[in-house]
XYZ file of C-alpha atoms in Angstrom:
475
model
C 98.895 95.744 113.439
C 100.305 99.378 113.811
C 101.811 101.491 116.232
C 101.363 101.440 120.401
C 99.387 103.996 122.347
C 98.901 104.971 125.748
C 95.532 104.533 126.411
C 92.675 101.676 126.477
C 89.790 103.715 127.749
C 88.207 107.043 125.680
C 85.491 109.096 126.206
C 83.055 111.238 123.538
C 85.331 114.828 124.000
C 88.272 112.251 123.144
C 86.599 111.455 119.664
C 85.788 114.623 118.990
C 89.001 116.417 119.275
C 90.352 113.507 117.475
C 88.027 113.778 114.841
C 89.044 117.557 114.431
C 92.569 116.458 114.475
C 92.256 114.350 111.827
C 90.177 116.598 109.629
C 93.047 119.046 109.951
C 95.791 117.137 108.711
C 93.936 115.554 105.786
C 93.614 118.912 104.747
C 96.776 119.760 105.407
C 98.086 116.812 103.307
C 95.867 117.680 100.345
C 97.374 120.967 100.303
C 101.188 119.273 100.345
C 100.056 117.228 98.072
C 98.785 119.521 95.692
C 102.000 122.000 96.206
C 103.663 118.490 95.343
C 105.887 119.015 98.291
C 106.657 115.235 98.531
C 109.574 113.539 98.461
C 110.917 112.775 94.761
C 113.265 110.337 95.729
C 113.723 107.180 93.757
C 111.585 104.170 94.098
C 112.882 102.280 98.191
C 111.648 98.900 98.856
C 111.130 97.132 102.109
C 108.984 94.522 104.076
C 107.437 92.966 107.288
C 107.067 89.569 108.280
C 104.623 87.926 110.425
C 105.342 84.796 112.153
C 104.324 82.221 114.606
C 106.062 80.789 117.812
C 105.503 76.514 118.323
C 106.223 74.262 121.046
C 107.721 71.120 119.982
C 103.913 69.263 119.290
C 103.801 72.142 117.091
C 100.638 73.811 118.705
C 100.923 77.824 119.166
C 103.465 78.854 121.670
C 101.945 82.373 123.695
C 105.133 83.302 124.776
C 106.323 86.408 122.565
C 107.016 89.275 125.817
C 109.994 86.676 126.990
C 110.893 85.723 123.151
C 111.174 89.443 122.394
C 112.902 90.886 125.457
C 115.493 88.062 125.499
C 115.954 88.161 121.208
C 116.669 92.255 121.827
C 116.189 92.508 118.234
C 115.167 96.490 117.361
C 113.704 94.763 113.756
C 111.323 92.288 116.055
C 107.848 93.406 117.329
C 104.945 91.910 118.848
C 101.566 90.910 117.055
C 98.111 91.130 118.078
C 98.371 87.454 119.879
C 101.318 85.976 122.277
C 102.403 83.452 119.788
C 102.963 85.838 116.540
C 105.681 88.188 116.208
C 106.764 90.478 113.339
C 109.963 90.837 111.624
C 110.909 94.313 109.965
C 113.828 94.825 107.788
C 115.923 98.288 106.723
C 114.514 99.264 103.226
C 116.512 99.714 100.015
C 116.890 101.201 96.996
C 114.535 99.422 94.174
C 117.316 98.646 92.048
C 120.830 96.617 91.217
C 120.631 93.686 93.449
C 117.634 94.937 95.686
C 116.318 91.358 96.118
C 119.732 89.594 97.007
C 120.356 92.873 100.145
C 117.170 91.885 100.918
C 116.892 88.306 101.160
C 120.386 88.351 102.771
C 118.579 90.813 105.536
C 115.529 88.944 105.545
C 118.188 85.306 105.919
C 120.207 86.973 108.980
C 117.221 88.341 110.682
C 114.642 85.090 110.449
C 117.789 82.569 111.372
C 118.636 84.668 114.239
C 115.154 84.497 115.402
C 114.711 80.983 114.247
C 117.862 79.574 117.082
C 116.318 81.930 119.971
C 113.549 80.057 119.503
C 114.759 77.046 119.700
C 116.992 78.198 122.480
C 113.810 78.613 123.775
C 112.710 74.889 123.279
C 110.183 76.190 120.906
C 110.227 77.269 116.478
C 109.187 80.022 114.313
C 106.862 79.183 111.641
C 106.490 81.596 109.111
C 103.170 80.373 107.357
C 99.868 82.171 106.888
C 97.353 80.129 109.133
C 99.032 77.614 111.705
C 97.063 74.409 110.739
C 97.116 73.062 114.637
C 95.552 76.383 115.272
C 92.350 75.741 117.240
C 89.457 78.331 117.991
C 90.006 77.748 121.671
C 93.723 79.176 121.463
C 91.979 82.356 120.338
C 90.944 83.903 123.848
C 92.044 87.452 125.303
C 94.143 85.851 127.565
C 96.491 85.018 124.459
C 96.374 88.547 123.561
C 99.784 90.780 123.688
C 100.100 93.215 126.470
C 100.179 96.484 124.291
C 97.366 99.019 124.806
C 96.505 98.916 121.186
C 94.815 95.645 121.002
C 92.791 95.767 124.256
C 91.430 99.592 122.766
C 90.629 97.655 118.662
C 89.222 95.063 120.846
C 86.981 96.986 122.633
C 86.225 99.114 119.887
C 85.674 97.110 116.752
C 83.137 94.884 119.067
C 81.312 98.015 119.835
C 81.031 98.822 116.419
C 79.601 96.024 115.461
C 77.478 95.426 118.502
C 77.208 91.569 117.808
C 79.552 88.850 117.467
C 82.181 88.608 114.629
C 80.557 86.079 112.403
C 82.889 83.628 110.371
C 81.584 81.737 107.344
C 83.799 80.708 105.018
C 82.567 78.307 101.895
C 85.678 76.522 100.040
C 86.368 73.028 99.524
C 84.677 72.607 102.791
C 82.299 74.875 104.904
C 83.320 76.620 108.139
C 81.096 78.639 110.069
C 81.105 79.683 113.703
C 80.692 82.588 115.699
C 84.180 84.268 117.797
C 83.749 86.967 120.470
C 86.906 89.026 120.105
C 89.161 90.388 117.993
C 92.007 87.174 118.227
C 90.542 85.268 115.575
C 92.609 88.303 113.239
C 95.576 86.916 114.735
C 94.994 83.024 112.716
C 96.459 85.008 109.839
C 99.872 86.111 108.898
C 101.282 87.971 106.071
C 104.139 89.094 104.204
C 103.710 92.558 103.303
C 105.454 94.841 101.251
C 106.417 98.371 100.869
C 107.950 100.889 97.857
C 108.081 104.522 98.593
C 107.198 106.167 95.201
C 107.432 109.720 93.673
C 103.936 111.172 93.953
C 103.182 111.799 90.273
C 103.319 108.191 89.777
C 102.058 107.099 93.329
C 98.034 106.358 92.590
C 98.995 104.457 89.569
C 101.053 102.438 90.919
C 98.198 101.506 93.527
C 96.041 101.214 91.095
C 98.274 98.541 89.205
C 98.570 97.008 92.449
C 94.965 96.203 92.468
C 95.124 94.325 89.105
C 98.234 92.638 90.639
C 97.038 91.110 93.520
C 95.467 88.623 91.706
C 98.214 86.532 90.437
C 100.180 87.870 93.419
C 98.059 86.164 95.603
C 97.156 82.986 93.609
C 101.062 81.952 93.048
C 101.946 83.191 96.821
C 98.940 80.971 98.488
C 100.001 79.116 101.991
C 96.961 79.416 103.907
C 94.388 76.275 102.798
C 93.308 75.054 106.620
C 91.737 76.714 109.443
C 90.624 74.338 112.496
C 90.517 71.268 110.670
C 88.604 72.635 107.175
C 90.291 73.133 103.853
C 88.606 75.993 102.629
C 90.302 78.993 99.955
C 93.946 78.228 99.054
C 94.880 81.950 100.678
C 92.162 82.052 103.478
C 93.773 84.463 105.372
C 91.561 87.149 103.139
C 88.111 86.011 103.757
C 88.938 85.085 107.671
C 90.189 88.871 107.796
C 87.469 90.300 106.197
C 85.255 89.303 108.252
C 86.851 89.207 111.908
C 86.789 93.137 111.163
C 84.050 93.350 109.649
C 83.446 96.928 110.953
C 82.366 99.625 108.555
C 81.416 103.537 108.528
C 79.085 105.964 110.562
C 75.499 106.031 110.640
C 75.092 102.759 112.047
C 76.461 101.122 108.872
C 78.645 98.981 110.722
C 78.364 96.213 107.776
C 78.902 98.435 105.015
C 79.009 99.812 102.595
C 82.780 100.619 102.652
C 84.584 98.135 105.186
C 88.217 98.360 107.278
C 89.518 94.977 105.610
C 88.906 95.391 101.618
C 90.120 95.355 97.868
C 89.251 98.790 97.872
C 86.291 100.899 96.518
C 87.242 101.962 93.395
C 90.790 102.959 90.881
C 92.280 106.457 92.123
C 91.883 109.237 89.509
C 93.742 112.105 90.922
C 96.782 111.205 93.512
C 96.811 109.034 96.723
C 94.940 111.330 98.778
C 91.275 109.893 97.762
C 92.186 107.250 99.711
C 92.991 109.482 102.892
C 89.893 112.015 102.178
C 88.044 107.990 102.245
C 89.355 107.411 105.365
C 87.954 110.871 107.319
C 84.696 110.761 105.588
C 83.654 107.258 105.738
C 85.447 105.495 108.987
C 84.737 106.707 112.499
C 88.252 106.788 114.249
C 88.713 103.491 115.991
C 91.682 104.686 118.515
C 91.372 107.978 119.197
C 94.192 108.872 121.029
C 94.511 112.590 120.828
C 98.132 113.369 120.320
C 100.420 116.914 121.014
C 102.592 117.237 117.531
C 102.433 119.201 115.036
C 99.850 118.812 111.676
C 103.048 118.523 109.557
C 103.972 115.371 111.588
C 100.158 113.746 110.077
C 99.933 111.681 113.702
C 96.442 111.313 113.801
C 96.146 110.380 109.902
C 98.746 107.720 110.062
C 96.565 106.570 113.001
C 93.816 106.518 111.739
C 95.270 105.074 108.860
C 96.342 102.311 110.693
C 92.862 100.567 111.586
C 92.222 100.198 107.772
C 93.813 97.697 106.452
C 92.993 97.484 102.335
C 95.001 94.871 100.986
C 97.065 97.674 98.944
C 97.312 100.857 101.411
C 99.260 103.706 100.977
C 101.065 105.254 103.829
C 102.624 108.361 104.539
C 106.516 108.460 106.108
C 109.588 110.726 105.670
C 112.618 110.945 104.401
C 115.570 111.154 106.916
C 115.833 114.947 106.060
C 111.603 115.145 107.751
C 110.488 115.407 103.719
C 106.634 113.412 103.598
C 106.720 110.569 100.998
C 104.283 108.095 100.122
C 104.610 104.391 100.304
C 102.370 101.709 98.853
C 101.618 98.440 100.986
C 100.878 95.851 99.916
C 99.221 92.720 101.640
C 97.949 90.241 100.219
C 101.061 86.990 99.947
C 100.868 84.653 102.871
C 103.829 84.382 105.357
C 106.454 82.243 104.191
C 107.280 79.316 103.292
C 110.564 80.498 103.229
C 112.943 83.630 103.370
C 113.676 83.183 99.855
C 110.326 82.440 98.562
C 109.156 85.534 100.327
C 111.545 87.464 98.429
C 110.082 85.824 95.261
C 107.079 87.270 95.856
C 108.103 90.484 96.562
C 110.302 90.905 93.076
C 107.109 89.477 91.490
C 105.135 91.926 92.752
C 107.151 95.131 92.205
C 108.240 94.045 88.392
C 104.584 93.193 87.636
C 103.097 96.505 89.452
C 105.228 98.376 87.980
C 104.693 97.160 84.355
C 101.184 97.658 84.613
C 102.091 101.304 86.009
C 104.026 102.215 82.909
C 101.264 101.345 80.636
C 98.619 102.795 82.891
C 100.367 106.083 82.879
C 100.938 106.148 78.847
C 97.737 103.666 77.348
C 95.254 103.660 80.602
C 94.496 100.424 82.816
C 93.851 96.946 81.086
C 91.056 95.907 83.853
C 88.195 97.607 84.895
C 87.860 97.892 88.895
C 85.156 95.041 89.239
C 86.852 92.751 87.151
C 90.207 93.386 89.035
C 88.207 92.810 92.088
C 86.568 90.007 90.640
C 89.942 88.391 89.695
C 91.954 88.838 93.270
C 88.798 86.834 94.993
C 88.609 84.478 92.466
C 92.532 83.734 92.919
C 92.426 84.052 96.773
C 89.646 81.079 96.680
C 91.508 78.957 93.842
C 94.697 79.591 93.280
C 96.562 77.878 90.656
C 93.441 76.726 89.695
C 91.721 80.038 88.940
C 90.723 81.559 85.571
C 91.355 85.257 85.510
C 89.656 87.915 83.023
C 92.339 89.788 81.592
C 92.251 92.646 78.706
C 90.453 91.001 75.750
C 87.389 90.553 78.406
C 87.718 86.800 78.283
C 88.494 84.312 81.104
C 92.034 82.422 80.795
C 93.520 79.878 82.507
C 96.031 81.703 85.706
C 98.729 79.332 84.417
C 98.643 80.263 81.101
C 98.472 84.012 81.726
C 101.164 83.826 84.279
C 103.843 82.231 81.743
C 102.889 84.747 78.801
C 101.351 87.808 80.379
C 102.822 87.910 84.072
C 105.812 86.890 84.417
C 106.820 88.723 81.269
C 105.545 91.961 82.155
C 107.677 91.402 85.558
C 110.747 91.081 84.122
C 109.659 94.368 81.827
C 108.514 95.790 85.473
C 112.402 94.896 87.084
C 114.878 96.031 84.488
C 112.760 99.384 84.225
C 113.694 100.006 87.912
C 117.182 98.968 87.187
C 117.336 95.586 88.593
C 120.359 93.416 87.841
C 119.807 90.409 85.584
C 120.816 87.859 87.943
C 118.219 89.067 90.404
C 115.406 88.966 87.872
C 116.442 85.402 86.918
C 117.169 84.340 90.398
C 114.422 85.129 92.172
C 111.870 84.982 89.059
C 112.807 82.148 88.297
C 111.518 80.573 91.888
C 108.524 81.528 90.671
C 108.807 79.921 87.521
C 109.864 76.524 89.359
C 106.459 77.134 91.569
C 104.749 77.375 88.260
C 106.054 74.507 86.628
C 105.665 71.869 89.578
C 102.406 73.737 90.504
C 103.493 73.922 93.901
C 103.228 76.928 96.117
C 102.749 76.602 99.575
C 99.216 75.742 99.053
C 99.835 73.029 97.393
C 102.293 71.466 99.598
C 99.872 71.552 102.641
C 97.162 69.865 100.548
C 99.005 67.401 99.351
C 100.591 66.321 102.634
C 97.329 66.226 104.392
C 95.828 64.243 101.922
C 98.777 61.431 102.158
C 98.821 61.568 105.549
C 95.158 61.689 106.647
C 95.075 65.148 107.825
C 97.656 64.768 110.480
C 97.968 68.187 111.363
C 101.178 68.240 113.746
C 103.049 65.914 111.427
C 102.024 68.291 108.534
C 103.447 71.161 110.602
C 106.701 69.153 111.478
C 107.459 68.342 108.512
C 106.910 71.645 106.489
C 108.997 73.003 109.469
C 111.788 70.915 108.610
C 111.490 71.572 104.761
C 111.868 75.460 105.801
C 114.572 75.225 107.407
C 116.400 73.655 104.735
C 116.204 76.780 103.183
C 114.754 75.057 99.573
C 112.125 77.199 97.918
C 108.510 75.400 98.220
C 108.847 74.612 94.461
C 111.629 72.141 95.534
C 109.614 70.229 98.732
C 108.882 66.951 98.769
């Protein structure tokens, strides 16, 4: 969930010097921005990986400060509760065999941690919502010792200035009320990241919009939360609402909110979504910091506590250059290293298709139904009907084998991507297609067998990641 800080506890002067801060360096970025003093370098691609730590009945494991000191991994971090982690990776260039460096990165990194964990007498998970999770695991005293939680904590409750209300209607109903921030930490993600030129920057985000639909649908491995089978990715209504904080003037439900699709396509360049950020969202962690404006500390910040499923960023290049990147968050954790990967190449080929003909035709979907379409897909899945360009609602399957994953492939070999790595790893989503299996589909099918034996279900998708078979393949 971001970066540490130093403090827990902030007074008014500390917002308002903050606030100033902040206002300076988003107009300092509009102004690099507009001088188009960004780093041109070609399209980079990276990731992070959220997991879980298990003890051997398979219930969450809060023991991430003595996992992470004793793993002495520089690529592992800690997540909002004791019994997440994260997993980072060094980016590379989006081209020639991008997704086999990266899944052989993303292989040596996760089966490292995988045998300290078990060295440990416990096992990473990566999966988006542990389905022996139980409300009760989600107390403050579960919470990792970094500043930066305790402060959102504290914060996003008195923002709200009520309890964080859940209610979540899928196959079955859920609805309860949770009194700090650790119900966020029931969901974990695999999130992406391509640093882009900045003439092209806001259209790729837009086409990540329209791809987050069928990202999301073929990518779902989040059906249960305590018990309930509710959306087939439920990490993105559970999210939503746990903060469920929004702008000033008391309108701490609305209109804009911290978790979201988004509020609209970008017209100009990435920097609506920055000049969004100051005018709409009071600063959540306003730790006032001595840099320099050029070094955009208290934008990337503030940045940080809004988490839109597709978010740019700002970075820089070794040489101290500012580039944008593009996050994007919407696939599930897991199941496995190489069906992350999957994912990812599905993402980038299909973003960037829908890029290239935004940029020389204009986008195929307008915002709402783009918006309309990644809830829709989040709640169904596989079983979702999408609207797509002729206005009309189709089938996800169908649109995926003649619209998607064709425009994906288009999307890869225009960044250069080797054949073998478009087949390879598209063709895991192809095989997820065909046997309608994702990792949705697995957990729903188990716990139906086996009458909703939760640990079991765990165990056993446990073992079937480990073997290192894509989902597709799991019996």
């Amino acid at each position: 969930m971001g970066q540490e800080i130093t403090r827990t506890q902030f007074e008014e002067s500390d917002f308002i010097a903050f606030r100033q801060k902040l206002a300076r360096e988003t107009t300092l970025l509009k102004q690099v921005i507009e001088r188009n003093s960004c780093s041109k370098q070609p399209p980079v691609a990276g990731f992070e990986l959220e997991a879980w730590l298990v003890d051997r009945a398979m219930r969450p494991a809060p023991v991430n400060k003595q996992y992470l000191e004793t793993l002495n991994d520089p690529l592992a971090s800690a997540e909002l509760a004791k019994f997440n982690f994260e997993l980072n990776c060094e980016p590379a260039p989006l081209t020639g065999n991008v997704f086999g460096q990266l899944h052989e990165r993303l292989e040596r990194t996760w089966q490292n941690a995988v045998r300290h964990a078990e060295r440990m007498d416990h096992s990473a998970v990566m999966i988006g919502i542990l389905p022996t999770l139980a409300q009760s695991d989600l107390h403050l005293g579960n919470m990792s010792e970094m500043h930066r939680y305790r402060a959102l904590n504290e914060q996003i409750l008195q923002a709200r200035g009520m309890p964080i209300h859940i209610d979540i209607h899928g196959l079955e109903h859920l609805r309860f009320d949770h009194y700090d921030v650790m119900i966020e930490s029931a969901t974990t993600s695999f999130q992406t990241h391509i640093q882009l030129p900045l003439k092209w920057a806001h259209h790729f985000y837009n086409a990540s919009l329209i791809a987050s639909a069928p990202v999301v649908a073929i990518s779902a491995n989040s059906p249960f939360l305590f018990g309930k089978e509710l959306w087939h990715e439920t990490r993105i209504p559970l999210f939503e609402q746990a903060a469920e904080t929004g702008g000033y003037n008391g309108a701490a439900r609305g209109p804009l909110h911290r978790v979201s699709f988004g509020s609209g396509y970008l017209r100009q360049s990435v920097f609506e979504c920055f000049e969004e950020n100051l005018g709409h969202f009071p600063p959540l962690l306003p730790v006032n910091q001595d840099t320099d404006a050029e070094q955009f500390a208290h934008l990337r910040l503030h940045n940080g506590t809004i988490w839109r499923w597709n978010r740019p960023l700002i970075g820089f290049d070794a040489d101290g250059t500012p580039h944008i990147r593009i996050e994007h968050r919407t696939p599930a954790s897991g199941p496995t290293p190489v069906d992350a990967i999957a994912n990812a190449a599905f993402y980038f080929g299909l973003a960037q298709n829908l890029c290239e003909q935004a940029m020389q035709h204009g986008l195929p979907l307008t915002f709402p139904a783009a918006k309309d379409n990644f809830y829709h897909a989040a709640r169904h899945g596989l079983d979702s009907t999408l609207v797509w360009s002729d206005g009309s609602r189709h089938r996800i399957e169908q649109l995926l084998q003649t619209e998607f994953l064709p425009r994906a492939v288009k999307g890869l070999q225009s960044f250069g991507v080797n054949a073998s790595d478009i087949d390879d790893y598209l063709g895991i989503i192809r095989q997820r297609l065909a046997n309608k299996q994702n990792g949705c589909g697995w957990q729903r099918r188990y716990a139906r067998k086996h009458q909703h034996d939760f640990a079991a279900m765990t165990r056993s998708y446990l073992k079937n990641q480990n073997s290192g078979k894509p989902v597709g393949e799991w019996q």
